[in-house]
Amino acid sequence: DTGVSQNPRHKITKRGQNVTFRCDPISEHNRLYWYRQTLGQGPEFLTYFQNEAQLEKSRLLSDRFSAERPKGSFSTLEIQRTEQGDSAMYLCASSPTGTYTGELFFGEGSRLTVL
Amino acid sequence: GQNIDQPTEMTATEGAIVQINCTYQTSGFNGLFWYQQHAGEAPTFLSYNVLDGLEEKGRFSSFLSRSKGYSYLLLKELQMKDSASYLCAVRDSNYQLIWGAGTKLIIKP
């Protein structure tokens, strides 16, 4: 399978705990995005990497959220001191540079439930 | 502010045609995307428009009018598997995607 891979697919945690999600993009894609999506809404941009450089981070993102892409391949998204409002689907997407559309290829997502 | 508007929900009959509209107000324009998202799954790319006019791809077509800030997705010969949410997204002047909330399409036999 050469698509975008995310894990874990589901995570249930108690409020105040830390969680980490991993994303493995399509191997030749150098752009990687993290989005958050709640029911009935479109994806909300969180952050964006070009290779290992984090080029943009949403102003709505609190300092409890951090993302890394240390070697320009896989990426991790960590949420510290989780709150119930963090419950959502966390989507990772990758895209290549130099294509006509620059379309995003999404992973299956990591669903977070904070109790 | 930046805004994407699309209907929340639409219902159509199997075998029929349905048009899902999207209007947008964004800071700059570098293309408009339509994605399909089945419940509990990730969005998948359907179409891309950057110039005015109609792009056809099998049973799906997408239209763009940049002067009107308007696009539609046309689905023909509807099948039950087309029941899904359809997301309109615009790439702005910073090359970031601004997403609509999606239109949930219900197909009835």
PDB file of N, CA, C and O in Angstrom, chain A residues 54-115:
ATOM      1  N   GLN A  54       8.793  23.264   9.030  1.00  0.00           N
ATOM      2  CA  GLN A  54       7.408  23.613   9.326  1.00  0.00           C
ATOM      3  C   GLN A  54       7.181  25.047   8.856  1.00  0.00           C
ATOM      4  O   GLN A  54       7.654  26.003   9.488  1.00  0.00           O
ATOM      5  N   LEU A  55       6.480  25.216   7.742  1.00  0.00           N
ATOM      6  CA  LEU A  55       6.362  26.517   7.112  1.00  0.00           C
ATOM      7  C   LEU A  55       5.188  27.338   7.611  1.00  0.00           C
ATOM      8  O   LEU A  55       5.191  28.563   7.489  1.00  0.00           O
ATOM      9  N   GLU A  56       4.168  26.682   8.105  1.00  0.00           N
ATOM     10  CA  GLU A  56       3.009  27.433   8.562  1.00  0.00           C
ATOM     11  C   GLU A  56       2.291  26.678   9.666  1.00  0.00           C
ATOM     12  O   GLU A  56       2.238  25.454   9.672  1.00  0.00           O
ATOM     13  N   LYS A  57       1.768  27.448  10.580  1.00  0.00           N
ATOM     14  CA  LYS A  57       1.028  26.884  11.700  1.00  0.00           C
ATOM     15  C   LYS A  57      -0.194  27.755  11.916  1.00  0.00           C
ATOM     16  O   LYS A  57      -0.088  28.986  11.921  1.00  0.00           O
ATOM     17  N   SER A  58      -1.348  27.131  12.087  1.00  0.00           N
ATOM     18  CA  SER A  58      -2.573  27.887  12.266  1.00  0.00           C
ATOM     19  C   SER A  58      -2.497  28.764  13.509  1.00  0.00           C
ATOM     20  O   SER A  58      -2.037  28.338  14.574  1.00  0.00           O
ATOM     21  N   ARG A  59      -2.972  30.004  13.364  1.00  0.00           N
ATOM     22  CA  ARG A  59      -3.003  30.913  14.516  1.00  0.00           C
ATOM     23  C   ARG A  59      -4.003  30.447  15.561  1.00  0.00           C
ATOM     24  O   ARG A  59      -3.956  30.862  16.698  1.00  0.00           O
ATOM     25  N   LEU A  60      -4.923  29.566  15.146  1.00  0.00           N
ATOM     26  CA  LEU A  60      -5.928  29.055  16.078  1.00  0.00           C
ATOM     27  C   LEU A  60      -5.381  27.926  16.936  1.00  0.00           C
ATOM     28  O   LEU A  60      -6.014  27.522  17.907  1.00  0.00           O
ATOM     29  N   LEU A  61      -4.199  27.446  16.570  1.00  0.00           N
ATOM     30  CA  LEU A  61      -3.631  26.300  17.266  1.00  0.00           C
ATOM     31  C   LEU A  61      -2.974  26.737  18.572  1.00  0.00           C
ATOM     32  O   LEU A  61      -2.095  27.608  18.573  1.00  0.00           O
ATOM     33  N   SER A  62      -3.416  26.127  19.674  1.00  0.00           N
ATOM     34  CA  SER A  62      -2.838  26.495  20.967  1.00  0.00           C
ATOM     35  C   SER A  62      -1.443  25.887  21.105  1.00  0.00           C
ATOM     36  O   SER A  62      -1.038  25.020  20.339  1.00  0.00           O
ATOM     37  N   ASP A  63      -0.724  26.358  22.145  1.00  0.00           N
ATOM     38  CA  ASP A  63       0.637  25.849  22.340  1.00  0.00           C
ATOM     39  C   ASP A  63       0.636  24.432  22.891  1.00  0.00           C
ATOM     40  O   ASP A  63       1.702  23.854  23.122  1.00  0.00           O
ATOM     41  N   ARG A  64      -0.528  23.860  23.098  1.00  0.00           N
ATOM     42  CA  ARG A  64      -0.582  22.439  23.513  1.00  0.00           C
ATOM     43  C   ARG A  64      -0.334  21.510  22.319  1.00  0.00           C
ATOM     44  O   ARG A  64      -0.100  20.325  22.498  1.00  0.00           O
ATOM     45  N   PHE A  65      -0.428  22.054  21.124  1.00  0.00           N
ATOM     46  CA  PHE A  65      -0.251  21.266  19.906  1.00  0.00           C
ATOM     47  C   PHE A  65       1.157  21.486  19.363  1.00  0.00           C
ATOM     48  O   PHE A  65       1.619  22.622  19.229  1.00  0.00           O
ATOM     49  N   SER A  66       1.825  20.396  19.007  1.00  0.00           N
ATOM     50  CA  SER A  66       3.121  20.524  18.352  1.00  0.00           C
ATOM     51  C   SER A  66       3.262  19.424  17.320  1.00  0.00           C
ATOM     52  O   SER A  66       2.743  18.325  17.479  1.00  0.00           O
ATOM     53  N   ALA A  67       3.941  19.744  16.242  1.00  0.00           N
ATOM     54  CA  ALA A  67       4.146  18.780  15.172  1.00  0.00           C
ATOM     55  C   ALA A  67       5.599  18.809  14.753  1.00  0.00           C
ATOM     56  O   ALA A  67       6.253  19.848  14.824  1.00  0.00           O
ATOM     57  N   GLU A  68       6.068  17.651  14.327  1.00  0.00           N
ATOM     58  CA  GLU A  68       7.444  17.529  13.852  1.00  0.00           C
ATOM     59  C   GLU A  68       7.485  16.675  12.602  1.00  0.00           C
ATOM     60  O   GLU A  68       6.623  15.817  12.396  1.00  0.00           O
ATOM     61  N   ARG A  69       8.513  16.893  11.828  1.00  0.00           N
ATOM     62  CA  ARG A  69       8.809  16.027  10.679  1.00  0.00           C
ATOM     63  C   ARG A  69      10.324  15.972  10.578  1.00  0.00           C
ATOM     64  O   ARG A  69      10.930  16.589   9.704  1.00  0.00           O
ATOM     65  N   PRO A  70      10.943  15.242  11.488  1.00  0.00           N
ATOM     66  CA  PRO A  70      12.381  15.369  11.702  1.00  0.00           C
ATOM     67  C   PRO A  70      13.272  15.067  10.502  1.00  0.00           C
ATOM     68  O   PRO A  70      14.301  15.693  10.329  1.00  0.00           O
ATOM     69  N   LYS A  71      12.941  14.122   9.692  1.00  0.00           N
ATOM     70  CA  LYS A  71      13.806  13.774   8.561  1.00  0.00           C
ATOM     71  C   LYS A  71      13.109  14.010   7.236  1.00  0.00           C
ATOM     72  O   LYS A  71      13.540  13.501   6.209  1.00  0.00           O
ATOM     73  N   GLY A  72      12.040  14.784   7.268  1.00  0.00           N
ATOM     74  CA  GLY A  72      11.327  15.062   6.034  1.00  0.00           C
ATOM     75  C   GLY A  72      10.535  13.890   5.504  1.00  0.00           C
ATOM     76  O   GLY A  72      10.107  13.915   4.352  1.00  0.00           O
ATOM     77  N   SER A  73      10.358  12.863   6.345  1.00  0.00           N
ATOM     78  CA  SER A  73       9.556  11.727   5.887  1.00  0.00           C
ATOM     79  C   SER A  73       8.280  11.657   6.718  1.00  0.00           C
ATOM     80  O   SER A  73       7.353  12.409   6.465  1.00  0.00           O
ATOM     81  N   PHE A  74       8.252  10.828   7.777  1.00  0.00           N
ATOM     82  CA  PHE A  74       7.052  10.741   8.606  1.00  0.00           C
ATOM     83  C   PHE A  74       6.922  11.989   9.483  1.00  0.00           C
ATOM     84  O   PHE A  74       7.885  12.742   9.691  1.00  0.00           O
ATOM     85  N   SER A  75       5.725  12.187  10.001  1.00  0.00           N
ATOM     86  CA  SER A  75       5.463  13.321  10.883  1.00  0.00           C
ATOM     87  C   SER A  75       4.691  12.850  12.112  1.00  0.00           C
ATOM     88  O   SER A  75       3.991  11.837  12.068  1.00  0.00           O
ATOM     89  N   THR A  76       4.854  13.564  13.208  1.00  0.00           N
ATOM     90  CA  THR A  76       4.070  13.308  14.416  1.00  0.00           C
ATOM     91  C   THR A  76       3.355  14.576  14.841  1.00  0.00           C
ATOM     92  O   THR A  76       3.867  15.693  14.650  1.00  0.00           O
ATOM     93  N   LEU A  77       2.160  14.393  15.371  1.00  0.00           N
ATOM     94  CA  LEU A  77       1.370  15.488  15.941  1.00  0.00           C
ATOM     95  C   LEU A  77       1.102  15.125  17.394  1.00  0.00           C
ATOM     96  O   LEU A  77       0.533  14.068  17.674  1.00  0.00           O
ATOM     97  N   GLU A  78       1.572  15.966  18.312  1.00  0.00           N
ATOM     98  CA  GLU A  78       1.352  15.707  19.727  1.00  0.00           C
ATOM     99  C   GLU A  78       0.403  16.734  20.308  1.00  0.00           C
ATOM    100  O   GLU A  78       0.507  17.937  20.017  1.00  0.00           O
ATOM    101  N   ILE A  79      -0.501  16.259  21.121  1.00  0.00           N
ATOM    102  CA  ILE A  79      -1.414  17.148  21.848  1.00  0.00           C
ATOM    103  C   ILE A  79      -1.158  16.910  23.335  1.00  0.00           C
ATOM    104  O   ILE A  79      -1.292  15.792  23.829  1.00  0.00           O
ATOM    105  N   GLN A  80      -0.760  17.955  24.022  1.00  0.00           N
ATOM    106  CA  GLN A  80      -0.486  17.853  25.453  1.00  0.00           C
ATOM    107  C   GLN A  80      -1.710  18.297  26.248  1.00  0.00           C
ATOM    108  O   GLN A  80      -2.489  19.139  25.804  1.00  0.00           O
ATOM    109  N   ARG A  81      -1.876  17.703  27.412  1.00  0.00           N
ATOM    110  CA  ARG A  81      -2.957  18.097  28.357  1.00  0.00           C
ATOM    111  C   ARG A  81      -4.282  18.197  27.606  1.00  0.00           C
ATOM    112  O   ARG A  81      -4.919  19.244  27.550  1.00  0.00           O
ATOM    113  N   THR A  82      -4.682  17.065  27.024  1.00  0.00           N
ATOM    114  CA  THR A  82      -5.869  17.052  26.177  1.00  0.00           C
ATOM    115  C   THR A  82      -7.098  17.567  26.910  1.00  0.00           C
ATOM    116  O   THR A  82      -7.260  17.398  28.126  1.00  0.00           O
ATOM    117  N   GLU A  83      -7.975  18.193  26.135  1.00  0.00           N
ATOM    118  CA  GLU A  83      -9.252  18.716  26.607  1.00  0.00           C
ATOM    119  C   GLU A  83     -10.367  18.052  25.797  1.00  0.00           C
ATOM    120  O   GLU A  83     -10.130  17.559  24.689  1.00  0.00           O
ATOM    121  N   GLN A  84     -11.577  18.083  26.335  1.00  0.00           N
ATOM    122  CA  GLN A  84     -12.693  17.440  25.624  1.00  0.00           C
ATOM    123  C   GLN A  84     -12.913  18.087  24.256  1.00  0.00           C
ATOM    124  O   GLN A  84     -13.319  17.416  23.303  1.00  0.00           O
ATOM    125  N   GLY A  85     -12.619  19.361  24.138  1.00  0.00           N
ATOM    126  CA  GLY A  85     -12.777  20.044  22.856  1.00  0.00           C
ATOM    127  C   GLY A  85     -11.779  19.589  21.798  1.00  0.00           C
ATOM    128  O   GLY A  85     -11.926  19.944  20.624  1.00  0.00           O
ATOM    129  N   ASP A  86     -10.786  18.804  22.192  1.00  0.00           N
ATOM    130  CA  ASP A  86      -9.828  18.276  21.222  1.00  0.00           C
ATOM    131  C   ASP A  86     -10.369  17.037  20.509  1.00  0.00           C
ATOM    132  O   ASP A  86      -9.764  16.552  19.551  1.00  0.00           O
ATOM    133  N   SER A  87     -11.492  16.521  20.956  1.00  0.00           N
ATOM    134  CA  SER A  87     -12.084  15.340  20.320  1.00  0.00           C
ATOM    135  C   SER A  87     -12.435  15.673  18.881  1.00  0.00           C
ATOM    136  O   SER A  87     -13.194  16.615  18.613  1.00  0.00           O
ATOM    137  N   ALA A  88     -11.876  14.918  17.956  1.00  0.00           N
ATOM    138  CA  ALA A  88     -12.034  15.200  16.529  1.00  0.00           C
ATOM    139  C   ALA A  88     -11.326  14.114  15.737  1.00  0.00           C
ATOM    140  O   ALA A  88     -10.676  13.230  16.305  1.00  0.00           O
ATOM    141  N   MET A  89     -11.464  14.207  14.416  1.00  0.00           N
ATOM    142  CA  MET A  89     -10.661  13.375  13.517  1.00  0.00           C
ATOM    143  C   MET A  89      -9.454  14.207  13.105  1.00  0.00           C
ATOM    144  O   MET A  89      -9.615  15.347  12.666  1.00  0.00           O
ATOM    145  N   TYR A  90      -8.268  13.647  13.243  1.00  0.00           N
ATOM    146  CA  TYR A  90      -7.040  14.327  12.845  1.00  0.00           C
ATOM    147  C   TYR A  90      -6.574  13.698  11.530  1.00  0.00           C
ATOM    148  O   TYR A  90      -6.255  12.512  11.471  1.00  0.00           O
ATOM    149  N   LEU A  91      -6.573  14.514  10.494  1.00  0.00           N
ATOM    150  CA  LEU A  91      -6.251  14.052   9.157  1.00  0.00           C
ATOM    151  C   LEU A  91      -4.864  14.522   8.744  1.00  0.00           C
ATOM    152  O   LEU A  91      -4.500  15.676   8.960  1.00  0.00           O
ATOM    153  N   CYS A  92      -4.122  13.630   8.136  1.00  0.00           N
ATOM    154  CA  CYS A  92      -2.843  13.971   7.538  1.00  0.00           C
ATOM    155  C   CYS A  92      -2.989  13.865   6.031  1.00  0.00           C
ATOM    156  O   CYS A  92      -3.713  12.992   5.526  1.00  0.00           O
ATOM    157  N   ALA A  93      -2.352  14.753   5.311  1.00  0.00           N
ATOM    158  CA  ALA A  93      -2.387  14.720   3.855  1.00  0.00           C
ATOM    159  C   ALA A  93      -1.010  15.055   3.313  1.00  0.00           C
ATOM    160  O   ALA A  93      -0.243  15.783   3.956  1.00  0.00           O
ATOM    161  N   SER A  94      -0.694  14.521   2.154  1.00  0.00           N
ATOM    162  CA  SER A  94       0.569  14.866   1.519  1.00  0.00           C
ATOM    163  C   SER A  94       0.328  15.248   0.071  1.00  0.00           C
ATOM    164  O   SER A  94      -0.713  14.901  -0.509  1.00  0.00           O
ATOM    165  N   SER A  95       1.261  15.977  -0.491  1.00  0.00           N
ATOM    166  CA  SER A  95       1.164  16.332  -1.897  1.00  0.00           C
ATOM    167  C   SER A  95       2.560  16.533  -2.460  1.00  0.00           C
ATOM    168  O   SER A  95       3.493  16.896  -1.736  1.00  0.00           O
ATOM    169  N   PRO A  96       2.681  16.284  -3.765  1.00  0.00           N
ATOM    170  CA  PRO A  96       3.983  16.500  -4.398  1.00  0.00           C
ATOM    171  C   PRO A  96       4.092  17.957  -4.845  1.00  0.00           C
ATOM    172  O   PRO A  96       3.091  18.672  -4.926  1.00  0.00           O
ATOM    173  N   THR A  97       5.277  18.421  -5.119  1.00  0.00           N
ATOM    174  CA  THR A  97       5.440  19.724  -5.751  1.00  0.00           C
ATOM    175  C   THR A  97       5.533  19.524  -7.254  1.00  0.00           C
ATOM    176  O   THR A  97       5.806  18.423  -7.734  1.00  0.00           O
ATOM    177  N   GLY A  98       5.265  20.579  -7.982  1.00  0.00           N
ATOM    178  CA  GLY A  98       5.458  20.541  -9.419  1.00  0.00           C
ATOM    179  C   GLY A  98       4.347  19.911 -10.213  1.00  0.00           C
ATOM    180  O   GLY A  98       4.503  19.695 -11.413  1.00  0.00           O
ATOM    181  N   THR A  99       3.220  19.613  -9.586  1.00  0.00           N
ATOM    182  CA  THR A  99       2.094  19.061 -10.357  1.00  0.00           C
ATOM    183  C   THR A  99       1.106  20.178 -10.689  1.00  0.00           C
ATOM    184  O   THR A  99       1.091  21.217 -10.045  1.00  0.00           O
ATOM    185  N   TYR A 100       0.240  19.920 -11.642  1.00  0.00           N
ATOM    186  CA  TYR A 100      -0.704  20.940 -12.103  1.00  0.00           C
ATOM    187  C   TYR A 100      -1.688  21.325 -11.011  1.00  0.00           C
ATOM    188  O   TYR A 100      -1.963  22.494 -10.787  1.00  0.00           O
ATOM    189  N   THR A 101      -2.223  20.328 -10.327  1.00  0.00           N
ATOM    190  CA  THR A 101      -3.269  20.618  -9.354  1.00  0.00           C
ATOM    191  C   THR A 101      -2.729  20.801  -7.942  1.00  0.00           C
ATOM    192  O   THR A 101      -3.272  21.573  -7.164  1.00  0.00           O
ATOM    193  N   GLY A 102      -1.684  20.074  -7.598  1.00  0.00           N
ATOM    194  CA  GLY A 102      -1.229  20.089  -6.206  1.00  0.00           C
ATOM    195  C   GLY A 102      -2.252  19.510  -5.267  1.00  0.00           C
ATOM    196  O   GLY A 102      -2.353  19.906  -4.107  1.00  0.00           O
ATOM    197  N   GLU A 103      -3.046  18.538  -5.762  1.00  0.00           N
ATOM    198  CA  GLU A 103      -4.097  17.958  -4.921  1.00  0.00           C
ATOM    199  C   GLU A 103      -3.497  17.261  -3.714  1.00  0.00           C
ATOM    200  O   GLU A 103      -2.343  16.815  -3.723  1.00  0.00           O
ATOM    201  N   LEU A 104      -4.315  17.188  -2.667  1.00  0.00           N
ATOM    202  CA  LEU A 104      -3.899  16.537  -1.440  1.00  0.00           C
ATOM    203  C   LEU A 104      -4.358  15.085  -1.436  1.00  0.00           C
ATOM    204  O   LEU A 104      -5.463  14.766  -1.884  1.00  0.00           O
ATOM    205  N   PHE A 105      -3.514  14.221  -0.911  1.00  0.00           N
ATOM    206  CA  PHE A 105      -3.835  12.812  -0.725  1.00  0.00           C
ATOM    207  C   PHE A 105      -3.936  12.599   0.787  1.00  0.00           C
ATOM    208  O   PHE A 105      -2.957  12.764   1.502  1.00  0.00           O
ATOM    209  N   PHE A 106      -5.125  12.238   1.229  1.00  0.00           N
ATOM    210  CA  PHE A 106      -5.377  12.115   2.654  1.00  0.00           C
ATOM    211  C   PHE A 106      -5.184  10.693   3.154  1.00  0.00           C
ATOM    212  O   PHE A 106      -5.436   9.720   2.438  1.00  0.00           O
ATOM    213  N   GLY A 107      -4.758  10.602   4.406  1.00  0.00           N
ATOM    214  CA  GLY A 107      -4.776   9.332   5.120  1.00  0.00           C
ATOM    215  C   GLY A 107      -6.165   9.064   5.662  1.00  0.00           C
ATOM    216  O   GLY A 107      -7.084   9.897   5.529  1.00  0.00           O
ATOM    217  N   GLU A 108      -6.337   7.901   6.295  1.00  0.00           N
ATOM    218  CA  GLU A 108      -7.643   7.508   6.812  1.00  0.00           C
ATOM    219  C   GLU A 108      -8.020   8.263   8.084  1.00  0.00           C
ATOM    220  O   GLU A 108      -9.153   8.218   8.524  1.00  0.00           O
ATOM    221  N   GLY A 109      -7.064   8.954   8.682  1.00  0.00           N
ATOM    222  CA  GLY A 109      -7.358   9.764   9.852  1.00  0.00           C
ATOM    223  C   GLY A 109      -7.157   9.029  11.165  1.00  0.00           C
ATOM    224  O   GLY A 109      -7.158   7.801  11.215  1.00  0.00           O
ATOM    225  N   SER A 110      -6.952   9.813  12.204  1.00  0.00           N
ATOM    226  CA  SER A 110      -6.857   9.294  13.575  1.00  0.00           C
ATOM    227  C   SER A 110      -7.963   9.960  14.383  1.00  0.00           C
ATOM    228  O   SER A 110      -7.970  11.182  14.537  1.00  0.00           O
ATOM    229  N   ARG A 111      -8.892   9.131  14.863  1.00  0.00           N
ATOM    230  CA  ARG A 111     -10.016   9.695  15.615  1.00  0.00           C
ATOM    231  C   ARG A 111      -9.677   9.744  17.093  1.00  0.00           C
ATOM    232  O   ARG A 111      -9.363   8.715  17.692  1.00  0.00           O
ATOM    233  N   LEU A 112      -9.755  10.924  17.667  1.00  0.00           N
ATOM    234  CA  LEU A 112      -9.449  11.132  19.092  1.00  0.00           C
ATOM    235  C   LEU A 112     -10.728  11.392  19.868  1.00  0.00           C
ATOM    236  O   LEU A 112     -11.521  12.249  19.478  1.00  0.00           O
ATOM    237  N   THR A 113     -10.893  10.641  20.946  1.00  0.00           N
ATOM    238  CA  THR A 113     -11.988  10.875  21.889  1.00  0.00           C
ATOM    239  C   THR A 113     -11.377  11.175  23.251  1.00  0.00           C
ATOM    240  O   THR A 113     -10.612  10.366  23.783  1.00  0.00           O
ATOM    241  N   VAL A 114     -11.698  12.336  23.776  1.00  0.00           N
ATOM    242  CA  VAL A 114     -11.195  12.744  25.094  1.00  0.00           C
ATOM    243  C   VAL A 114     -12.357  12.679  26.086  1.00  0.00           C
ATOM    244  O   VAL A 114     -13.371  13.360  25.918  1.00  0.00           O
ATOM    245  N   LEU A 115     -12.195  11.834  27.090  1.00  0.00           N
ATOM    246  CA  LEU A 115     -13.270  11.636  28.073  1.00  0.00           C
ATOM    247  C   LEU A 115     -13.146  12.606  29.242  1.00  0.00           C
ATOM    248  O   LEU A 115     -12.061  13.092  29.545  1.00  0.00           O
TER     249      LEU A 115
END
